[in-house]
Short mmCIF file of C-alpha atoms in Angstrom, two decimals:
data_model
loop_
_atom_site.label_atom_id
_atom_site.label_comp_id
_atom_site.label_asym_id
_atom_site.label_seq_id
_atom_site.Cartn_x
_atom_site.Cartn_y
_atom_site.Cartn_z
CA MET A 45 25.00 195.86 86.74
CA ARG A 46 23.33 192.50 86.13
CA THR A 47 23.07 192.00 89.93
CA LEU A 48 21.35 195.37 90.35
CA LEU A 49 18.84 194.49 87.64
CA MET A 50 18.10 191.17 89.33
CA ILE A 51 17.56 192.86 92.71
CA SER A 52 15.30 195.47 91.10
CA SER A 53 13.31 192.74 89.39
CA LEU A 54 12.93 190.82 92.64
CA LEU A 55 11.78 193.95 94.48
CA CYS A 56 9.17 194.64 91.80
CA SER A 57 7.97 191.05 92.00
CA ALA A 58 7.77 191.25 95.78
CA SER A 59 5.76 194.45 95.47
CA VAL A 60 3.29 192.74 93.16
CA LEU A 61 3.05 189.70 95.41
CA ALA A 62 2.43 191.92 98.45
CA GLN A 63 -0.87 193.19 97.00
CA PRO A 64 -3.70 191.20 98.59
CA GLN A 65 -5.97 189.21 96.32
CA LEU A 66 -9.74 189.68 96.67
CA ARG A 67 -11.73 186.51 97.12
CA GLN A 68 -15.32 187.55 96.41
CA TYR A 69 -18.58 185.90 97.38
CA SER A 70 -22.05 187.05 96.35
CA ALA A 71 -25.17 185.67 94.74
CA SER A 72 -25.66 186.36 91.06
CA ILE A 73 -28.95 187.86 89.87
CA GLU A 74 -30.21 184.36 89.14
CA GLN A 75 -29.02 183.03 92.51
CA SER A 76 -30.29 185.89 94.64
CA VAL A 77 -32.93 184.52 97.01
CA TRP A 78 -34.40 186.21 100.07
CA GLN A 79 -36.50 184.02 102.33
CA LEU A 80 -38.77 184.77 105.27
CA SER A 81 -37.65 181.61 107.07
CA LYS A 82 -39.55 182.27 110.32
CA ASN A 83 -42.90 184.02 110.43
CA THR A 84 -44.71 183.68 113.77
CA PRO A 85 -45.88 186.04 116.53
CA LEU A 86 -42.76 184.93 118.43
CA GLU A 87 -40.04 185.32 115.79
CA CYS A 88 -39.42 186.85 112.37
CA GLN A 89 -36.34 185.87 110.38
CA LEU A 90 -35.25 187.10 106.96
CA GLN A 91 -32.25 185.37 105.42
CA HIS A 92 -30.17 185.52 102.26
CA GLU A 93 -27.73 182.89 101.05
CA ILE A 94 -24.26 183.99 99.96
CA PRO A 95 -23.07 181.02 97.83
CA GLN A 96 -19.91 179.26 99.03
CA PHE A 97 -19.73 181.63 102.00
CA GLY A 98 -22.77 181.33 104.27
CA GLN A 99 -25.91 183.30 105.08
CA ALA A 100 -26.94 186.78 106.10
CA VAL A 101 -29.73 186.64 108.71
CA PHE A 102 -31.95 189.41 110.12
CA ARG A 103 -33.99 188.44 113.20
CA SER A 104 -36.58 190.09 115.43
CA VAL A 105 -38.32 188.36 118.36
CA ALA A 106 -41.36 188.92 120.60
CA SER A 107 -40.41 191.41 123.30
CA LYS A 108 -41.57 194.48 125.19
CA GLY A 109 -39.57 196.67 122.80
CA LEU A 110 -38.79 196.68 119.10
CA ASN A 111 -35.62 194.71 118.47
CA LEU A 112 -33.54 193.49 115.55
CA ASP A 113 -30.18 191.81 115.17
CA PHE A 114 -28.07 190.76 112.24
CA GLU A 115 -25.84 187.69 112.02
CA LEU A 116 -23.33 186.85 109.31
CA GLN A 117 -23.29 183.06 109.42
CA MET A 118 -20.06 181.79 107.87
CA LEU A 119 -19.37 178.28 106.63
CA ARG A 120 -15.76 178.72 107.69
CA LEU A 121 -15.64 180.41 111.07
CA PRO A 122 -12.84 182.83 112.00
CA ASP A 123 -9.66 181.25 113.33
CA ASN A 124 -8.52 184.52 114.87
CA TYR A 125 -9.78 187.89 116.02
CA GLY A 126 -10.22 190.79 113.64
CA LEU A 127 -12.51 193.41 112.13
CA ALA A 128 -14.70 193.39 109.05
CA GLU A 129 -15.38 196.73 107.41
CA VAL A 130 -19.05 197.01 106.44
CA LEU A 131 -19.74 199.12 103.36
CA SER A 132 -22.92 199.84 101.44
CA VAL A 133 -21.93 199.51 97.78
CA PRO A 134 -24.09 201.27 95.14
CA PRO A 135 -25.57 199.33 92.21
CA ALA A 136 -24.03 199.52 88.75
CA TRP A 137 -26.89 201.69 87.51
CA ARG A 138 -25.82 204.49 89.87
CA PRO A 139 -22.36 205.32 88.51
CA GLY A 140 -20.39 207.89 90.47
CA THR A 141 -22.26 207.20 93.72
CA PRO A 142 -19.71 206.51 96.46
CA ALA A 143 -19.89 203.53 98.79
CA LYS A 144 -20.96 204.31 102.35
CA ALA A 145 -19.01 203.21 105.40
CA VAL A 146 -21.64 201.68 107.69
CA ALA A 147 -19.75 200.06 110.57
CA SER A 148 -16.87 197.89 111.73
CA MET A 149 -17.95 194.41 112.77
CA LYS A 150 -15.94 192.52 115.39
CA LEU A 151 -14.89 189.05 114.36
CA LEU A 152 -14.32 186.64 117.22
CA LYS A 153 -12.52 183.31 117.01
CA GLN A 154 -14.96 180.50 116.09
CA TYR A 155 -18.01 182.80 116.15
CA ASN A 156 -20.26 184.26 113.49
CA GLY A 157 -20.20 188.01 113.02
CA ASP A 158 -23.13 190.06 114.35
CA LEU A 159 -24.37 193.64 114.39
CA PRO A 160 -26.73 195.47 116.78
CA LYS A 161 -30.21 196.86 116.14
CA LYS A 162 -29.42 200.29 114.72
CA THR A 163 -26.80 198.99 112.27
CA ALA A 164 -29.06 196.09 111.26
CA TRP A 165 -31.87 198.50 110.38
CA THR A 166 -29.39 200.57 108.40
CA LEU A 167 -28.45 197.51 106.33
CA LEU A 168 -32.12 196.81 105.61
CA THR A 169 -32.66 200.40 104.53
CA GLU A 170 -29.66 200.27 102.21
CA LEU A 171 -30.93 197.02 100.66
CA GLU A 172 -34.32 198.61 100.14
CA GLN A 173 -32.62 201.34 98.09
CA GLY A 174 -30.79 198.82 95.92
CA PHE A 175 -27.40 199.00 97.66
CA SER A 176 -25.33 195.92 98.53
CA PRO A 177 -24.11 195.68 102.15
CA THR A 178 -20.60 194.26 101.79
CA PHE A 179 -18.11 192.86 104.31
CA TYR A 180 -14.33 193.21 103.80
CA PHE A 181 -11.85 191.40 106.01
CA SER A 182 -8.46 189.70 105.90
CA ASP A 183 -8.60 185.93 105.50
CA TRP A 184 -7.42 183.97 108.53
CA TYR A 185 -6.39 180.96 106.45
CA SER A 186 -4.41 182.71 103.73
CA PRO A 187 -2.05 185.66 104.27
CA TYR A 188 -2.43 186.65 100.61
CA ASP A 189 -6.22 187.09 100.46
CA LYS A 190 -8.87 189.54 101.53
CA VAL A 191 -12.44 188.24 101.65
CA VAL A 192 -15.33 190.21 100.20
CA ALA A 193 -18.85 188.94 101.00
CA ALA A 194 -21.85 190.86 99.69
CA MET A 195 -25.63 190.74 99.90
CA ASN A 196 -27.52 191.06 96.62
CA PRO A 197 -30.62 193.32 96.81
CA VAL A 198 -32.33 191.53 93.90
CA GLN A 199 -35.64 189.96 95.08
CA PHE A 200 -35.33 191.83 98.38
CA PRO A 201 -38.31 194.29 98.42
CA ALA A 202 -41.21 191.80 98.44
CA ASN A 203 -39.67 189.68 101.20
CA TYR A 204 -38.73 192.77 103.20
CA HIS A 205 -42.37 193.86 103.09
CA GLN A 206 -43.42 190.46 104.49
CA PHE A 207 -40.71 190.73 107.16
CA ASN A 208 -42.03 194.14 108.26
CA GLN A 209 -45.56 192.74 108.44
CA CYS A 210 -44.28 189.89 110.60
CA VAL A 211 -42.47 192.30 112.94
CA SER A 212 -45.65 194.36 113.35
CA ARG A 213 -47.49 191.23 114.56
CA LEU A 214 -44.90 190.12 117.15
CA LEU A 215 -46.26 189.68 120.67
CA PRO A 216 -45.30 192.60 122.95
CA TYR A 217 -43.73 190.14 125.42
CA GLY A 218 -41.39 187.16 125.14
CA PHE A 219 -40.48 184.04 127.09
CA ASP A 220 -38.30 185.94 129.57
CA ASP A 221 -41.27 188.18 130.40
CA ILE A 222 -43.56 185.28 131.36
CA ALA A 223 -41.06 182.63 132.54
CA PHE A 224 -41.44 183.82 136.15
CA THR A 225 -44.93 185.03 136.97
CA VAL A 226 -46.79 185.78 140.19
CA LEU A 227 -50.60 185.53 140.10
CA ARG A 228 -52.63 187.30 142.82
CA TYR A 229 -55.97 186.22 144.31
CA GLU A 230 -59.09 187.65 145.87
CA SER A 231 -59.62 186.83 149.54
CA GLY A 232 -60.83 183.40 150.58
CA GLY A 233 -61.05 181.57 147.23
CA ASP A 234 -59.36 180.61 143.99
CA GLN A 235 -60.63 183.61 142.03
CA LEU A 236 -57.78 185.54 140.36
CA THR A 237 -57.57 189.31 140.40
CA ARG A 238 -58.34 190.99 137.06
CA GLU A 239 -54.67 191.82 136.59
CA SER A 240 -53.71 188.18 137.08
CA GLU A 241 -56.46 187.04 134.68
CA ARG A 242 -54.94 189.30 132.03
CA ARG A 243 -51.52 187.86 132.78
CA LEU A 244 -52.76 184.31 132.42
CA ALA A 245 -54.40 185.27 129.11
CA GLN A 246 -51.01 186.54 127.89
CA ILE A 247 -49.39 183.24 128.83
CA ALA A 248 -52.18 181.35 127.02
CA GLU A 249 -51.54 183.40 123.88
CA TYR A 250 -47.81 182.73 124.10
CA LEU A 251 -48.32 178.97 124.52
CA LYS A 252 -50.19 178.82 121.21
CA TYR A 253 -46.91 179.40 119.39
CA ASP A 254 -44.13 178.04 121.60
CA GLN A 255 -44.03 174.25 121.69
CA GLU A 256 -40.72 174.12 123.55
CA ILE A 257 -41.94 174.62 127.12
CA ASP A 258 -40.26 171.75 128.94
CA TYR A 259 -41.45 172.09 132.52
CA VAL A 260 -43.79 174.23 134.65
CA GLU A 261 -43.50 174.56 138.42
CA ILE A 262 -46.58 175.93 140.23
CA GLN A 263 -46.50 176.91 143.89
CA GLY A 264 -49.60 178.07 145.76
CA TYR A 265 -49.71 180.30 148.86
CA THR A 266 -52.31 181.99 151.09
CA ASP A 267 -52.45 184.71 153.71
CA SER A 268 -52.74 183.73 157.39
CA TYR A 269 -56.50 184.21 157.71
CA GLY A 270 -58.35 180.94 158.41
CA GLY A 271 -57.06 177.66 159.76
CA ARG A 272 -53.61 176.40 158.83
CA TRP A 273 -54.94 173.14 157.30
CA MET A 274 -57.67 174.95 155.34
CA ASN A 275 -55.12 177.40 153.98
CA GLU A 276 -52.87 174.59 152.84
CA GLN A 277 -55.78 172.96 151.01
CA LEU A 278 -56.72 176.30 149.44
CA SER A 279 -53.16 176.86 148.21
CA VAL A 280 -53.20 173.42 146.55
CA LYS A 281 -56.61 174.16 144.99
CA ARG A 282 -55.30 177.40 143.50
CA ALA A 283 -52.22 175.69 142.09
CA GLU A 284 -54.24 172.75 140.69
CA LYS A 285 -56.60 175.13 138.93
CA VAL A 286 -53.66 176.82 137.22
CA LYS A 287 -52.29 173.39 136.29
CA SER A 288 -55.59 172.63 134.56
CA PHE A 289 -55.07 175.79 132.52
CA PHE A 290 -51.67 174.57 131.26
CA VAL A 291 -52.97 171.09 130.46
CA ALA A 292 -55.87 172.60 128.52
CA ALA A 293 -53.29 174.70 126.63
CA GLY A 294 -51.61 171.49 125.42
CA LEU A 295 -48.90 170.75 127.99
CA SER A 296 -48.57 167.19 129.26
CA ALA A 297 -49.71 166.86 132.88
CA GLU A 298 -46.37 165.15 133.64
CA LYS A 299 -44.59 168.40 132.78
CA VAL A 300 -46.52 170.40 135.41
CA GLN A 301 -45.56 170.11 139.09
CA VAL A 302 -47.89 171.46 141.79
CA GLU A 303 -47.11 172.32 145.42
CA GLY A 304 -49.21 174.05 148.07
CA PHE A 305 -47.51 175.84 150.95
CA GLY A 306 -50.54 177.46 152.59
CA GLU A 307 -49.60 180.35 154.84
CA ARG A 308 -45.91 179.44 154.94
CA ARG A 309 -43.23 181.54 153.19
CA HIS A 310 -44.98 184.89 153.42
CA VAL A 311 -43.52 187.72 151.33
CA ALA A 312 -45.21 190.43 153.45
CA PRO A 313 -46.73 190.80 156.94
CA ASN A 314 -50.46 190.07 157.31
CA ASP A 315 -51.43 193.24 159.19
CA THR A 316 -53.16 195.12 156.34
CA ALA A 317 -55.37 194.18 153.39
CA LEU A 318 -52.62 195.16 150.94
CA GLU A 319 -50.05 192.99 152.72
CA ARG A 320 -52.41 190.01 152.81
CA LYS A 321 -53.04 190.44 149.07
CA GLN A 322 -49.29 190.07 148.47
CA ASN A 323 -49.31 186.70 150.26
CA ARG A 324 -52.32 185.31 148.36
CA ARG A 325 -50.46 184.15 145.29
CA VAL A 326 -49.47 181.41 142.89
CA VAL A 327 -45.92 181.48 141.57
CA LEU A 328 -45.24 180.07 138.09
CA GLN A 329 -41.84 179.14 136.75
CA LEU A 330 -41.55 177.97 133.12
CA THR A 331 -38.43 176.36 131.69
CA LYS A 332 -37.27 175.52 128.18
CA PRO A 333 -34.57 173.07 127.07
#
């Protein structure tokens, strides 16, 4: 009888021990800080510190289309693969309101968690309504714990408004859109077409905000009308004029390389006016570290 009681007691203890413990991380009302950490026409970033855990970061960048991504930056990165359940938890002043299941976030070994555009906008909308986006996952370092990390919506609205204003002012093109550019020319000179002038104006606007351009390669070309030597000189003149544009925009002359190829390396025949226009060009290639 005594043995049966001991076994029963051990089973009950094992049952209690089997229940996972919740290790919770979130900012208190006093700690809750939202910060617009980047606010330029190239990038907008809204972040929130989760004490002892890491940061929640929303980011949108200059691009042809509206974009947004979310990253859960963790001080202690995952040591295995798993899933985090993402819930939107109602505030205490809305008793009886159920939590909403938003998504499942993949957790990859030694990587921060991230969520795509649609889910990221959903999290922002939930925060705007006073809900707390919360992440639940099993701890990789302790078999007895589940981790709960939550965002606090206190102080969120004013910073979210600033974030939206920043997003509305992002350039409608990014580095990848201008990194490789072909400028076209009118016949016989170094005068750009109107379309190419607009393109160069876009690059000038971009260079106002991005100080990380490391190197620019400029290659000039012509059609096959005129003498071979004259065409080579014209291609160099076109490329040098574009180089002057980059130097005036603040780039060091040492970072800009110029080459003139004249009528070599055609991209189209020279039989029609349209084909010759394709060959009259300067090719730009920008690189960043």
